[in-house]
XYZ file of C-alpha atoms in Angstrom:
650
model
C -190.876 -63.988 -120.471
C -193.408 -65.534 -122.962
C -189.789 -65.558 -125.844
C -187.867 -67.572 -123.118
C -190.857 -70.051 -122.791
C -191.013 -70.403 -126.535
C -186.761 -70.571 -126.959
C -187.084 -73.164 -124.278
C -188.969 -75.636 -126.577
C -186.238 -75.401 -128.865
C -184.429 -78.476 -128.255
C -187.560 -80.335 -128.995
C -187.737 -78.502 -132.197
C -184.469 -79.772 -133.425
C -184.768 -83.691 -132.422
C -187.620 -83.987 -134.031
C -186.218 -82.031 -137.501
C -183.492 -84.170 -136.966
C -185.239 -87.591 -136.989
C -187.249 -86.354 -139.905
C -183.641 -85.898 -141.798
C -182.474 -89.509 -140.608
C -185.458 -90.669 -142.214
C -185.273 -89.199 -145.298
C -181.532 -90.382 -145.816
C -182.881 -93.536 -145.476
C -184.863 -92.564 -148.447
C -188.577 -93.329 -146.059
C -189.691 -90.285 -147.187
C -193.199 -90.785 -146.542
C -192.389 -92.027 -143.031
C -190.210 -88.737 -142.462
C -192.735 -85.879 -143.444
C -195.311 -87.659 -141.349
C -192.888 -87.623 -138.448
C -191.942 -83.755 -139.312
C -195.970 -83.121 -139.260
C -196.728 -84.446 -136.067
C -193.810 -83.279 -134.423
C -194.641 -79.841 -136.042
C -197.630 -80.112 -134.623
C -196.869 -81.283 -131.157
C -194.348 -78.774 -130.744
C -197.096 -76.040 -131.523
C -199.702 -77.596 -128.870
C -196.507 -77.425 -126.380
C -196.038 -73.877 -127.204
C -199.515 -73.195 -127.114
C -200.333 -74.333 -123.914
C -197.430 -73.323 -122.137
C -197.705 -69.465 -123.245
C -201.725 -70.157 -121.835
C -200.732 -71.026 -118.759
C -198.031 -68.033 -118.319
C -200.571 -65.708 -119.829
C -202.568 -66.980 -116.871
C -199.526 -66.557 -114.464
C -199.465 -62.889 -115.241
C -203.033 -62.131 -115.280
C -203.341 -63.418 -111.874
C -200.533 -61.601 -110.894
C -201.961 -58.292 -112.294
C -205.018 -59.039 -110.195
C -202.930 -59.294 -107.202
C -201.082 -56.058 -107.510
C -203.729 -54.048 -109.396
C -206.146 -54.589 -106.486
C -205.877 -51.304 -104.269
C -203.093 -49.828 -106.344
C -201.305 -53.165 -105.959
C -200.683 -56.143 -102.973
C -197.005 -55.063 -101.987
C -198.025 -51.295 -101.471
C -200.860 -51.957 -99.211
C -198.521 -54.504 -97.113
C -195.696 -51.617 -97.036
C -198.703 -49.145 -96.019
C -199.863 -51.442 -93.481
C -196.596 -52.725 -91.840
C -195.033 -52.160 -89.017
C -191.849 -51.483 -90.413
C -190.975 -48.054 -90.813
C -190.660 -47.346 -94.421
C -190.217 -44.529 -96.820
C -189.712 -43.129 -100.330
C -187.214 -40.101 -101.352
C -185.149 -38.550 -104.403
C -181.867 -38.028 -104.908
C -182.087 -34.099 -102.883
C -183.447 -35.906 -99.928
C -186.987 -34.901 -100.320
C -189.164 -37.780 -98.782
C -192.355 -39.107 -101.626
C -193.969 -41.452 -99.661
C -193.864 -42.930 -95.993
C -196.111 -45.216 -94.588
C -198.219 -44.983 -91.350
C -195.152 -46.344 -89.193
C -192.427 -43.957 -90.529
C -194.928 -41.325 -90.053
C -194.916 -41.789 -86.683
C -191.171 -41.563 -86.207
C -191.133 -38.342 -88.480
C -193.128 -36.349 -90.092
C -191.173 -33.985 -91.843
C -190.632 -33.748 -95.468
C -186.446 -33.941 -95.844
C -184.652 -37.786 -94.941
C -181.453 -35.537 -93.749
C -183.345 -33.535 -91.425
C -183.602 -37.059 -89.437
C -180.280 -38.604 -90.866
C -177.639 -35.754 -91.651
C -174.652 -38.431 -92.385
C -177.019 -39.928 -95.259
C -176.237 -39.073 -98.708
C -179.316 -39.674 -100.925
C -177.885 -39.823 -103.732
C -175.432 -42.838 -102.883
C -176.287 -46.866 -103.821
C -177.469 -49.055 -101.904
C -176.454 -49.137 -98.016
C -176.871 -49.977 -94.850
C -176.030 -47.860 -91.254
C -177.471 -46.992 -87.726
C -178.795 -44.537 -85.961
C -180.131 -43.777 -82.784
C -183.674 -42.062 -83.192
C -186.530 -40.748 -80.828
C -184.923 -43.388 -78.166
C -184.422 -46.157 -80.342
C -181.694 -47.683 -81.605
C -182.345 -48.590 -85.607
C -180.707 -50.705 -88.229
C -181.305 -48.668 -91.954
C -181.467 -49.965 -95.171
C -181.574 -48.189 -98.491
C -181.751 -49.779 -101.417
C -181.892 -47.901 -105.419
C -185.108 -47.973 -107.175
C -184.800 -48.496 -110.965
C -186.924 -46.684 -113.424
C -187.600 -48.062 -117.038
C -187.892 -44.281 -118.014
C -184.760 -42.557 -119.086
C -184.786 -39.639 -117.869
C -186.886 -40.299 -114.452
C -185.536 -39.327 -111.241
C -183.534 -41.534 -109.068
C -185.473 -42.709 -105.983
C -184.447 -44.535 -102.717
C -186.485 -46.922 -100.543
C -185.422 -46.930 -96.975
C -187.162 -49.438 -94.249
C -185.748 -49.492 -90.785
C -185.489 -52.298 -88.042
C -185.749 -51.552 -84.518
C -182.621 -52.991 -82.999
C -183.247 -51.338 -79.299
C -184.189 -54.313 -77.217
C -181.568 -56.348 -78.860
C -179.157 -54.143 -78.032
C -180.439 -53.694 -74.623
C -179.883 -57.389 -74.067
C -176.284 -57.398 -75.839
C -175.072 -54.988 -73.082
C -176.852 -56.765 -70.365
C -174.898 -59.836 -71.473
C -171.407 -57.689 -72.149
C -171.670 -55.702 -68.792
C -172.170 -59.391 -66.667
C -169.931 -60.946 -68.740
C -166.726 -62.385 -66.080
C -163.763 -60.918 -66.389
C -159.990 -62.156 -65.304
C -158.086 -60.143 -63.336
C -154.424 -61.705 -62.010
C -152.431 -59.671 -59.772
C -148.663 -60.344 -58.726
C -146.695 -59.124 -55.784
C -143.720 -58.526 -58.001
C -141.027 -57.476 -55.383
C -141.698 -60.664 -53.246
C -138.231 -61.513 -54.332
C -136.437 -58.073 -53.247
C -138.307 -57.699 -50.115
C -137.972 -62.201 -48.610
C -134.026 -60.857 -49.066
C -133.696 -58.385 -46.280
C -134.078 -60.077 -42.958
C -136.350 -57.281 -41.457
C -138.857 -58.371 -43.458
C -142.609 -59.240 -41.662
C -143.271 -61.800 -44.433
C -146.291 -63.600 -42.496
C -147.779 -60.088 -41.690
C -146.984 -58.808 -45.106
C -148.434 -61.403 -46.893
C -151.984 -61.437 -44.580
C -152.383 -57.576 -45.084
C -151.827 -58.284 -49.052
C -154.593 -60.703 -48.944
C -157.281 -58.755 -46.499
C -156.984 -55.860 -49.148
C -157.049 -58.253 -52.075
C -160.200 -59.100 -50.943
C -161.592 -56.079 -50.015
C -160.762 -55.034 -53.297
C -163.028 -58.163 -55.267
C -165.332 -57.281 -52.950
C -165.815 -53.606 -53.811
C -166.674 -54.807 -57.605
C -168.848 -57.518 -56.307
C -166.261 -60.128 -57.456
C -164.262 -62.408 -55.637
C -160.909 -63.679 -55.544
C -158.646 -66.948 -54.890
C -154.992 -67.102 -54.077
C -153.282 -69.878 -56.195
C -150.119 -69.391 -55.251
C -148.047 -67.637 -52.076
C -148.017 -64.229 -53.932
C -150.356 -64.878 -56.708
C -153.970 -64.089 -56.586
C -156.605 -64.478 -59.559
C -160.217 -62.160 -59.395
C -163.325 -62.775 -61.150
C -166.089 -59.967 -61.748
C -168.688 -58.434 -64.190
C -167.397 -56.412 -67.119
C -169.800 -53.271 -66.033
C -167.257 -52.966 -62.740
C -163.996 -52.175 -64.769
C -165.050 -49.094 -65.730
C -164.928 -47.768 -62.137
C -161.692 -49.769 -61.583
C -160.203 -47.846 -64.659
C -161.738 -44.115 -63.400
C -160.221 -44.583 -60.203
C -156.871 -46.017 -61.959
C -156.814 -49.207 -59.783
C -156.065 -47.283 -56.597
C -155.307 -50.502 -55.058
C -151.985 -49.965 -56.564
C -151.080 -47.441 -54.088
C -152.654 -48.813 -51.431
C -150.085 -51.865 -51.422
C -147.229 -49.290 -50.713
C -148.973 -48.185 -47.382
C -148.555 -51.523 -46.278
C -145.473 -51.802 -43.070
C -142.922 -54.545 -44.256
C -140.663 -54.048 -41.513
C -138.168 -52.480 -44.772
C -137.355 -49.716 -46.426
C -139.265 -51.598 -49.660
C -143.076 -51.026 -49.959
C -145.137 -53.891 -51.489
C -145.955 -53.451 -55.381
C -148.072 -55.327 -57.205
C -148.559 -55.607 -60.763
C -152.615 -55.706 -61.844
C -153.372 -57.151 -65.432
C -157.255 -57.745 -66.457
C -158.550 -59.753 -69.633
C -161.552 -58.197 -70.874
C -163.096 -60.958 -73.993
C -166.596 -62.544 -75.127
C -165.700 -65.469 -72.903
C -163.995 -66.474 -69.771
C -161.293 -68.216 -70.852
C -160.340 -65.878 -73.725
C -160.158 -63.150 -70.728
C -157.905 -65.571 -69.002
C -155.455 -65.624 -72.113
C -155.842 -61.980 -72.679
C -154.696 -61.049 -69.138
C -151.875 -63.749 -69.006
C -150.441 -61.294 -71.744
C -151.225 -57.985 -70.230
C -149.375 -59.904 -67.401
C -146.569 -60.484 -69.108
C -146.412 -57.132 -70.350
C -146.886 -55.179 -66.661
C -143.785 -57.913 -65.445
C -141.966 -56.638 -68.623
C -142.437 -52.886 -67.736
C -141.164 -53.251 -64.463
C -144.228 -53.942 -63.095
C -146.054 -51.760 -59.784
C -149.176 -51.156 -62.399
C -151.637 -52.427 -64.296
C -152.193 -53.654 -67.497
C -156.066 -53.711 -69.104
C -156.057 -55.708 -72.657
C -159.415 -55.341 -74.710
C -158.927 -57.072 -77.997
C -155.502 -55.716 -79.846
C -155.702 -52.965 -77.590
C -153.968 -52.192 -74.472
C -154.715 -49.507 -71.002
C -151.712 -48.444 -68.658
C -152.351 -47.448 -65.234
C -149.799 -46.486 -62.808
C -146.203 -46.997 -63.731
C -144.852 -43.655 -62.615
C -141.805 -44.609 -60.632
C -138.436 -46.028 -61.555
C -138.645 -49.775 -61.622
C -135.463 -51.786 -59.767
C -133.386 -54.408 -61.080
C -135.707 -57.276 -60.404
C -133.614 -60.085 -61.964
C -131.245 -62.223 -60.114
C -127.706 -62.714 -60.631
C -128.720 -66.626 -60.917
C -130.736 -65.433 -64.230
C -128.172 -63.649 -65.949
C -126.086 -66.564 -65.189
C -128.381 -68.593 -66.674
C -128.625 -66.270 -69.762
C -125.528 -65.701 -70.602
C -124.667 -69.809 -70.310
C -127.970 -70.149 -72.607
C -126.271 -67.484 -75.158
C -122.549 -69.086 -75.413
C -124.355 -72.506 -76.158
C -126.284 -70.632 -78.527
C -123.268 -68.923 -80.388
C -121.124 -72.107 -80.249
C -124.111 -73.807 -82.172
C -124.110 -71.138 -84.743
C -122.058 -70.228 -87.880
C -121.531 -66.595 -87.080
C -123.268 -63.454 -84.727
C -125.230 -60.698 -86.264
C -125.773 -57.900 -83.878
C -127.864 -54.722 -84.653
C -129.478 -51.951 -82.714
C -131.712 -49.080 -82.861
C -131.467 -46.919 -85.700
C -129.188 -43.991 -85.181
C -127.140 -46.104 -82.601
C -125.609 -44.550 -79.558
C -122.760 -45.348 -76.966
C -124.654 -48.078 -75.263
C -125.595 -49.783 -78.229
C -122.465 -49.564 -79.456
C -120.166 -50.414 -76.444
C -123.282 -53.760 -75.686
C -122.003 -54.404 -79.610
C -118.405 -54.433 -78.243
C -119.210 -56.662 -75.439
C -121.002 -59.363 -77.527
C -118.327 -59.163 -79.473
C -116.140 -60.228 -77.178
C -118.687 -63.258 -76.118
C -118.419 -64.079 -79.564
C -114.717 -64.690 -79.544
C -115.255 -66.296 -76.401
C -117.608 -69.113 -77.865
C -115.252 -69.058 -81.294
C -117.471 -67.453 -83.789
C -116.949 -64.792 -86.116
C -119.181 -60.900 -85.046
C -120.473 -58.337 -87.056
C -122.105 -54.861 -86.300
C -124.655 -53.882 -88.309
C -124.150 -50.032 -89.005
C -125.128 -47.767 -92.232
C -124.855 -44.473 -91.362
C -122.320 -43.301 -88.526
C -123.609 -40.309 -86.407
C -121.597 -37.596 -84.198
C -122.501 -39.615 -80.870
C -120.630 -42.940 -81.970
C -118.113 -41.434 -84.424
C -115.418 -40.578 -81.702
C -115.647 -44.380 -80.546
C -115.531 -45.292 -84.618
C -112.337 -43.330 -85.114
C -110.893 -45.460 -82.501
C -111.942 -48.464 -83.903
C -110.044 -47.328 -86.979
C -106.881 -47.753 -85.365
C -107.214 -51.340 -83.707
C -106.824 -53.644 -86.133
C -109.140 -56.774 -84.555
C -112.332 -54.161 -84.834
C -111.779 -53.429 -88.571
C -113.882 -55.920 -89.803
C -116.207 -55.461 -87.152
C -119.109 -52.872 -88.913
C -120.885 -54.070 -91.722
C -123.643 -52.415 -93.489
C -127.195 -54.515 -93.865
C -126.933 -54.538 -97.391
C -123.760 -56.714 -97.795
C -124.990 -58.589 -94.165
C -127.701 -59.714 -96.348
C -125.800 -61.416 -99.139
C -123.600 -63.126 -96.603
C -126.420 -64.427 -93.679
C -126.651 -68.412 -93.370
C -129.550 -70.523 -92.378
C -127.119 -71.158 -89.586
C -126.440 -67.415 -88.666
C -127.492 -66.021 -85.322
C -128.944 -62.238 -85.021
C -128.272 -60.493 -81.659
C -130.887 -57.126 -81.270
C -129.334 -54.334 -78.416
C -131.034 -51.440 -76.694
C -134.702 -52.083 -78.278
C -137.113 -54.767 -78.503
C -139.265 -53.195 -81.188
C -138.693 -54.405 -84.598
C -139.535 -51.218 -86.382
C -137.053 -49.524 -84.661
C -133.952 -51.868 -85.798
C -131.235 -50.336 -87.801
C -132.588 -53.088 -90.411
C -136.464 -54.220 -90.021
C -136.142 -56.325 -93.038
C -133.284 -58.139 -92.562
C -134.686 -59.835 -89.409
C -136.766 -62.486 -91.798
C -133.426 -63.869 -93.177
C -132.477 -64.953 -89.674
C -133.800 -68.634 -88.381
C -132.876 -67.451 -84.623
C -132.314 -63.966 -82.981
C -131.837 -62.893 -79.043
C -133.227 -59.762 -77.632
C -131.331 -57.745 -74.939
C -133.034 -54.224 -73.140
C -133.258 -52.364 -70.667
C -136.222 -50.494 -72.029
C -140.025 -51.039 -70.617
C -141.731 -53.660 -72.918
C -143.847 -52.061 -75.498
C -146.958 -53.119 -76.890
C -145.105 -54.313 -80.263
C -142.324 -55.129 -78.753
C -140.097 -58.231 -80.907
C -141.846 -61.244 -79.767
C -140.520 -64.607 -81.939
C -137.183 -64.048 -80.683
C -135.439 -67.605 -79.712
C -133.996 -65.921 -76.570
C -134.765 -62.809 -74.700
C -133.119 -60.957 -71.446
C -135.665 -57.918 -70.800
C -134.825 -55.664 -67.397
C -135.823 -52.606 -67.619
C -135.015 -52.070 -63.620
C -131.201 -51.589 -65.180
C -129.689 -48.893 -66.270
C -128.279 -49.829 -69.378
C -127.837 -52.174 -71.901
C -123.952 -51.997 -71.249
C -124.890 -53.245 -67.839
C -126.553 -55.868 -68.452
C -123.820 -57.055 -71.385
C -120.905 -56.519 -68.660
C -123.357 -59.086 -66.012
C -123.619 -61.370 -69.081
C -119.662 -60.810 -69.747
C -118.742 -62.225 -65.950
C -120.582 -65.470 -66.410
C -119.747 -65.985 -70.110
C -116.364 -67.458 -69.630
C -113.622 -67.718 -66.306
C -111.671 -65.158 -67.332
C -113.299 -63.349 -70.402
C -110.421 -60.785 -70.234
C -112.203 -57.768 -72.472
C -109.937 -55.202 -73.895
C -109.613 -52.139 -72.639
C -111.561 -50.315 -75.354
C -113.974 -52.771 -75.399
C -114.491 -52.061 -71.274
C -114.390 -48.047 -72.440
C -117.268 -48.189 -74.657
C -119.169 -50.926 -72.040
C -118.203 -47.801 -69.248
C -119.159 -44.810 -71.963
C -122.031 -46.633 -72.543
C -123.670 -46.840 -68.292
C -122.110 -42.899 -68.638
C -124.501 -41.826 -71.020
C -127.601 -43.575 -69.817
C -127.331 -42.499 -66.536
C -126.190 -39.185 -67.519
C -122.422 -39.468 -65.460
C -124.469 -41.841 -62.771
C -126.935 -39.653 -61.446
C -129.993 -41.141 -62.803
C -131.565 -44.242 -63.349
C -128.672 -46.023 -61.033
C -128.438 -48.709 -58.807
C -125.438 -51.255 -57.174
C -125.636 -53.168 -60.104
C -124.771 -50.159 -61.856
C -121.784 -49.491 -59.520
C -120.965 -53.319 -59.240
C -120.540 -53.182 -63.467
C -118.555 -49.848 -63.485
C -116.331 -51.237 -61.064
C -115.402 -54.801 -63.171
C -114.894 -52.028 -66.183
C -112.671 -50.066 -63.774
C -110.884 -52.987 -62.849
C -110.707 -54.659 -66.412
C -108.621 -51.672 -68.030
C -111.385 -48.883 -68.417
C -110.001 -45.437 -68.525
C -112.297 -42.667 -67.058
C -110.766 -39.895 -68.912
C -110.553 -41.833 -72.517
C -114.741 -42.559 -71.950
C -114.714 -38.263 -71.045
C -113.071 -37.736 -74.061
C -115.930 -40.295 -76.597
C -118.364 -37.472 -75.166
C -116.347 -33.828 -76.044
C -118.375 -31.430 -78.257
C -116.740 -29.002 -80.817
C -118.018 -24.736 -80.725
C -120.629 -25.040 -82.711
C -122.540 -28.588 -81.198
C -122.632 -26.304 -78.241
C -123.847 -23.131 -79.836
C -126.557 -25.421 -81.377
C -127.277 -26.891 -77.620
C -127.013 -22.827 -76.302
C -129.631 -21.727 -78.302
C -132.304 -24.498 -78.271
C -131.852 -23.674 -74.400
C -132.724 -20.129 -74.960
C -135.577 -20.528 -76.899
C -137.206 -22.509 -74.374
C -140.768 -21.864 -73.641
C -142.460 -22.915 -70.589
C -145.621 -25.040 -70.388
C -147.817 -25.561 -67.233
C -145.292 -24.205 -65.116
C -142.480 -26.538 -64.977
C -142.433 -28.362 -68.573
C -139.759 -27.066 -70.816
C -140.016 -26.808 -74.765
C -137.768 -26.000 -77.161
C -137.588 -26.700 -80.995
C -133.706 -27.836 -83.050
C -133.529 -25.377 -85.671
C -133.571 -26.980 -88.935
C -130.213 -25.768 -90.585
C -127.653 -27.703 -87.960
C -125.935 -31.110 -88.665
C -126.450 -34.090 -86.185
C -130.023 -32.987 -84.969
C -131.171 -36.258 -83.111
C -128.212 -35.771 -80.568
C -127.876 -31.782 -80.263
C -131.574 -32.295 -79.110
C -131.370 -35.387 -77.071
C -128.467 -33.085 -74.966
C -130.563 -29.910 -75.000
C -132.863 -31.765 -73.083
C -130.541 -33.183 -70.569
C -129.362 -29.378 -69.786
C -132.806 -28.081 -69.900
C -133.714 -30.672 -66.763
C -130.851 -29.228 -64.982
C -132.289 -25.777 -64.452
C -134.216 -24.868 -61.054
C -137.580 -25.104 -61.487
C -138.057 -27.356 -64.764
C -139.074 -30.800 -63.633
C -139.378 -32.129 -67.631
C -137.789 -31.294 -71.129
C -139.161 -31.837 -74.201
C -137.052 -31.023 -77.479
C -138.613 -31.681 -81.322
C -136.886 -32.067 -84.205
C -137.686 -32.069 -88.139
C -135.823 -34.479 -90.567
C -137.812 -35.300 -93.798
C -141.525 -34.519 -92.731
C -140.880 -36.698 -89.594
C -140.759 -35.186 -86.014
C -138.997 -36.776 -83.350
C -139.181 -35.986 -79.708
C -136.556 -35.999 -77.160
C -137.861 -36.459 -73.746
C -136.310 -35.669 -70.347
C -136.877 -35.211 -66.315
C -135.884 -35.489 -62.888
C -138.099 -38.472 -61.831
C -141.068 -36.440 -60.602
C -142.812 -36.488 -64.338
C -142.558 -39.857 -66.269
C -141.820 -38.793 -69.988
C -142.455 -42.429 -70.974
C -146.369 -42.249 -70.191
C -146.079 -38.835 -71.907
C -144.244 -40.232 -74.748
C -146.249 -43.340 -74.847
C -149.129 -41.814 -75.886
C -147.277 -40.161 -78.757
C -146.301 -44.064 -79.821
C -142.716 -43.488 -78.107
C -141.685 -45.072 -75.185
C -138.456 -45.513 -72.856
C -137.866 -44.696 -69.264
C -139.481 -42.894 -66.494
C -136.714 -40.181 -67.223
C -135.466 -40.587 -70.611
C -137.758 -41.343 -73.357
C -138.628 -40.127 -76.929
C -140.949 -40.798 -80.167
C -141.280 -40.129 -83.641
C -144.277 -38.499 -85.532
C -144.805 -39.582 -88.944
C -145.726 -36.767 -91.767
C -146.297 -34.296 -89.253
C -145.273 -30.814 -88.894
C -143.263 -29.642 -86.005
C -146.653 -26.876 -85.084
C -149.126 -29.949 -84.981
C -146.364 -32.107 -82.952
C -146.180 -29.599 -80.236
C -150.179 -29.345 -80.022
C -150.049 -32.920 -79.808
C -147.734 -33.209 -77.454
C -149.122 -30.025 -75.226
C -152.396 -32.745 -75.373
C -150.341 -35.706 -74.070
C -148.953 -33.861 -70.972
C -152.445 -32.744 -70.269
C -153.783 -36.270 -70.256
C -150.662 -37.081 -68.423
C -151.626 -34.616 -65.967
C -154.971 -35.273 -65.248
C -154.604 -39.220 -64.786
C -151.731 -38.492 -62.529
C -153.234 -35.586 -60.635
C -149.766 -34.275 -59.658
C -149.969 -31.090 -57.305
C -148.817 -28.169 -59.593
């Protein structure tokens, strides 16, 4: 301390040298030593009384901490802040008065077992004797070489703040909106009691807010908004919102019961809550609603959600959509389309049918395919042989040396962009439409320009052949093109007897009418010997789980795994007694899961909790670096949870 004092009057040390030299160029020599003298001896009084004052400075700092062993010990003795001393094995040295009352022991991990003692300096919590504490540690450092390393640890009581933090987060007001979302399906049948309907909705609305001490305003005819405290959602979320079912006991002179969809906001303030369950909202309407929808942060809860939504969308929309998609073509340079990854029949026959909108509106269409697989190639063959599809499949990597800022990208049969045959070729495309018929995910594609969402129908082939009536007068599709649309309703709703409604029919029958060939689509779907020795076995080696839940694992050693699997699941369902199928496969360290049943079990809630998704009865996932042993555990987990949330009588 006293050298930096001294280097500090440097400076002056060299001005006046300096001056002396100026002086003595001049030839005043006389002049310049006198200068160099006094300044000499200036400098030394400077130095002088500068290092007396520091030497003071320490002495009466000495005094300070020599007094009683030293100042700063007797204040960490004295405090009230627990406080303590220990080595790198854990072995406390010192504590003062106030640790001593928290513990008395002799070992820091016998209070703390997470801590490491030897580790830097850090900071945690820990809940104590009652008390919730904030911990600091921070390194000692010894001028001796070889000395020990030693910690000093003081903690802050932090249980009355937090006391008051979950006071505030527990009475903080929460949004809850709830839709009746079949208003539209149920003001269409002329039986319907709408005035009686409607007060019913409303008296158990608000006996509902009034159960969590909230309360409630209608804001529009079938549109209600609910304010409570956060501590009441917990309750709403053990009972799963069993206001859900109690809208379907409601008489509406119909066959239809009354659904609502529930979706609830939970943020630090009231109008982040109101954002947060505008987009849970969105979500329950784009999973086909009848359940609710709890957002917390990035995070999302489903409740309810077990039956098969309807087709909830008007004719007038999918006018309006497919209207909104020529103008959209016409104002492009070319069409991009591209499905899932491993596409099947009704991506590929959608494919066909936008490609047929695409001539309609004048533009050039391409398919975006890499790798064919055994439940497309049949259709591909075919394709071979008509000239005007030839150009039709592209692979992504030449797609991406030819896409203009002016190009348009069309996504079929999923809505989440890691599932796309291409996930990185989206970026190079300044507009894209989505078109499914799944239930919206929680990452599902959300920057598209244009999007047609219904998961109440059946396929995506469906809802391309609705699109294909309105595009044009007379759109006149060939008749392979309304083959593949037809294969592709066939193998969603496994030959029509799942997942159908007159929509379906209604689009089966313009197919029927437009050139589609039953037995051609029966032929796109004929297996060879082995594909159905492969299908035999995974069968036979079945095993049963809680009863009525089939699972079976694909051998390794077959060829076209993904789709042997998918249809070992669909036989498995149609045995007495099995109510769902699961089949797992193993390609690369991945495991993906095949899921199927009858409508009584929803395999997408199962699946969903896997990160999968899909329909009530047909969904699937994919497990990332995981073994197929570890996938069934997991998935033997997931249809417990299922389970118990449900409570289904077994």
């Amino acid at each position: 301390m006293k050298k930096k004092l001294i280097t500090a009057l440097i400076p002056l040390y060299l001005i006046v040298a300096a001056g002396a030299v100026l002086l003595a160029l001049t030839k005043h020599w006389y002049l310049a030593a006198l200068i160099f003298v006094l300044g000499a001896l200036a400098s030394y009084a400077s130095a002088s009384t500068l290092m007396s004052i520091t030497d003071g400075m320490f002495a009466e700092f000495n005094d300070t901490f020599d007094d009683d062993y030293g100042a700063i010990f007797k204040v960490m003795r004295d405090i009230a802040l627990p406080c303590c001393i220990f080595d790198s094995d854990g072995r406390i040295l010192w504590r003062n008065g106030a640790f001593r009352q928290l513990y008395d022991g002799h070992h820091i991990r016998s209070v703390l077992p997470e801590l490491d003692p030897s580790a830097e300096s850090m900071a945690m919590t820990a809940h104590y004797s009652g008390r919730d504490f904030q911990i600091f540690n921070s390194h000692i450092e010894r001028k001796k070489p070889h000395s020990r390393s030693l910690t000093f640890q003081y903690w802050l009581d932090r249980t009355e703040a937090l006391h008051y933090s979950r006071i505030y987060e527990e009475q903080m007001p929460t949004v809850a909106l709830i839709y009746v979302d079949n208003y539209d399906e149920l003001i269409g049948d002329k039986q319907f009691r709408r005035n009686e309907t409607m007060v019913e909705v409303e008296q158990r609305i608000a006996k509902f807010a009034a159960s969590i001490d909230g309360i409630y305003r209608r804001y529009d005819s079938t549109r209600f908004i609910v304010i409570f405290e956060a501590c009441k959602l917990n309750e709403l979320e053990r009972q799963r919102f069993s206001i859900l079912e109690s809208m379907r006991e409601i008489n509406t002179g119909t066959p239809l019961s009354v659904t609502i969809s529930i979706a609830v906001g939970a943020a630090d303030k009231v109008a982040k809550s109101d954002e947060a369950a505008r987009l849970a909202m969105e979500l329950a309407l784009g999973r086909g609603g009848d359940q609710a929808v709890v957002k917390r942060g990035m995070s999302y809860a489903f409740y309810g959600g077990k039956r098969q939504s309807s087709s909830k969308s008007s004719l007038i929309k999918t006018r309006l959509f497919s209207k909104a998609l020529r103008q959209m073509m016409e104002n492009s340079s070319d069409v991009y389309i591209m499905g899932h990854a491993r596409p099947d029949m009704d991506c590929l026959g959608a494919a066909l049918g936008l490609m047929r909108c695409a001539k309609l509106a004048g533009k050039k269409s391409f398919f975006l395919l890499n790798e064919p697989n055994a439940m497309i190639q049949s259709a591909l063959d075919s394709m071979k042989d008509l000239a005007m599809y030839r150009d039709f499949i592209l692979p992504s990597d030449y797609a991406a040396e030819s896409i203009s800022d002016n190009s348009l990208l069309i996504i079929v049969d999923t809505q989440r962009e890691k599932s796309v045959m291409a996930p990185k070729l989206i970026s190079n495309f300044s507009k894209a439409v989505v078109i499914d018929h799944h239930r919206r995910a929680v990452d599902a594609f959300d920057s598209a320009t244009l999007s047609y969402l219904e998961p109440g129908a059946s396929s995506v082939c469906e809802i391309i052949t609705e699109i294909l009536q309105y595009f044009a007068d007379n759109p006149r599709p060939s008749s392979f093109e309304c083959e593949a649309l037809l294969a592709g309703i066939v193998v969603d709703t496994k030959s029509f007897s799942q997942n159908t409604g007159s929509r379906t029919f209604d689009a089966a029958s313009y197919l029927r009418r437009n050139g589609a060939d039953i037995r051609t689509v029966n032929l796109m779907f004929r297996d060879d010997m082995q594909s159905y020795k492969n299908r035999a076995g995974i069968v036979e080696n079945a095993m049963i789980y809680n009863n009525d839940i089939a699972i079976s694992v694909c051998p390794d050693d077959i060829d076209d795994m993904n789709l042997i699997s998918a249809q070992a699941a669909d036989e498995l369902v149609s045995i007495r007694g099995i109510s769902a199928a699961f089949v797992l496969s193993s390609v690369k360290g991945d495991v993906s899961i095949s899921g199927r049943s009858l409508g009584i079990i929803s395999v997408q809630l199962i699946l969903e909790k896997l990160g999968g998704g899909g329909h009530l009865t047909v969904a699937g996932a994919q497990l990332k670096d995981t073994e197929i042993d570890e996938a069934i555990v997991k998935l033997e987990d997931a249809i417990d949870e299922y389970m118990s949330e449900t409570a289904l009588p077994r």
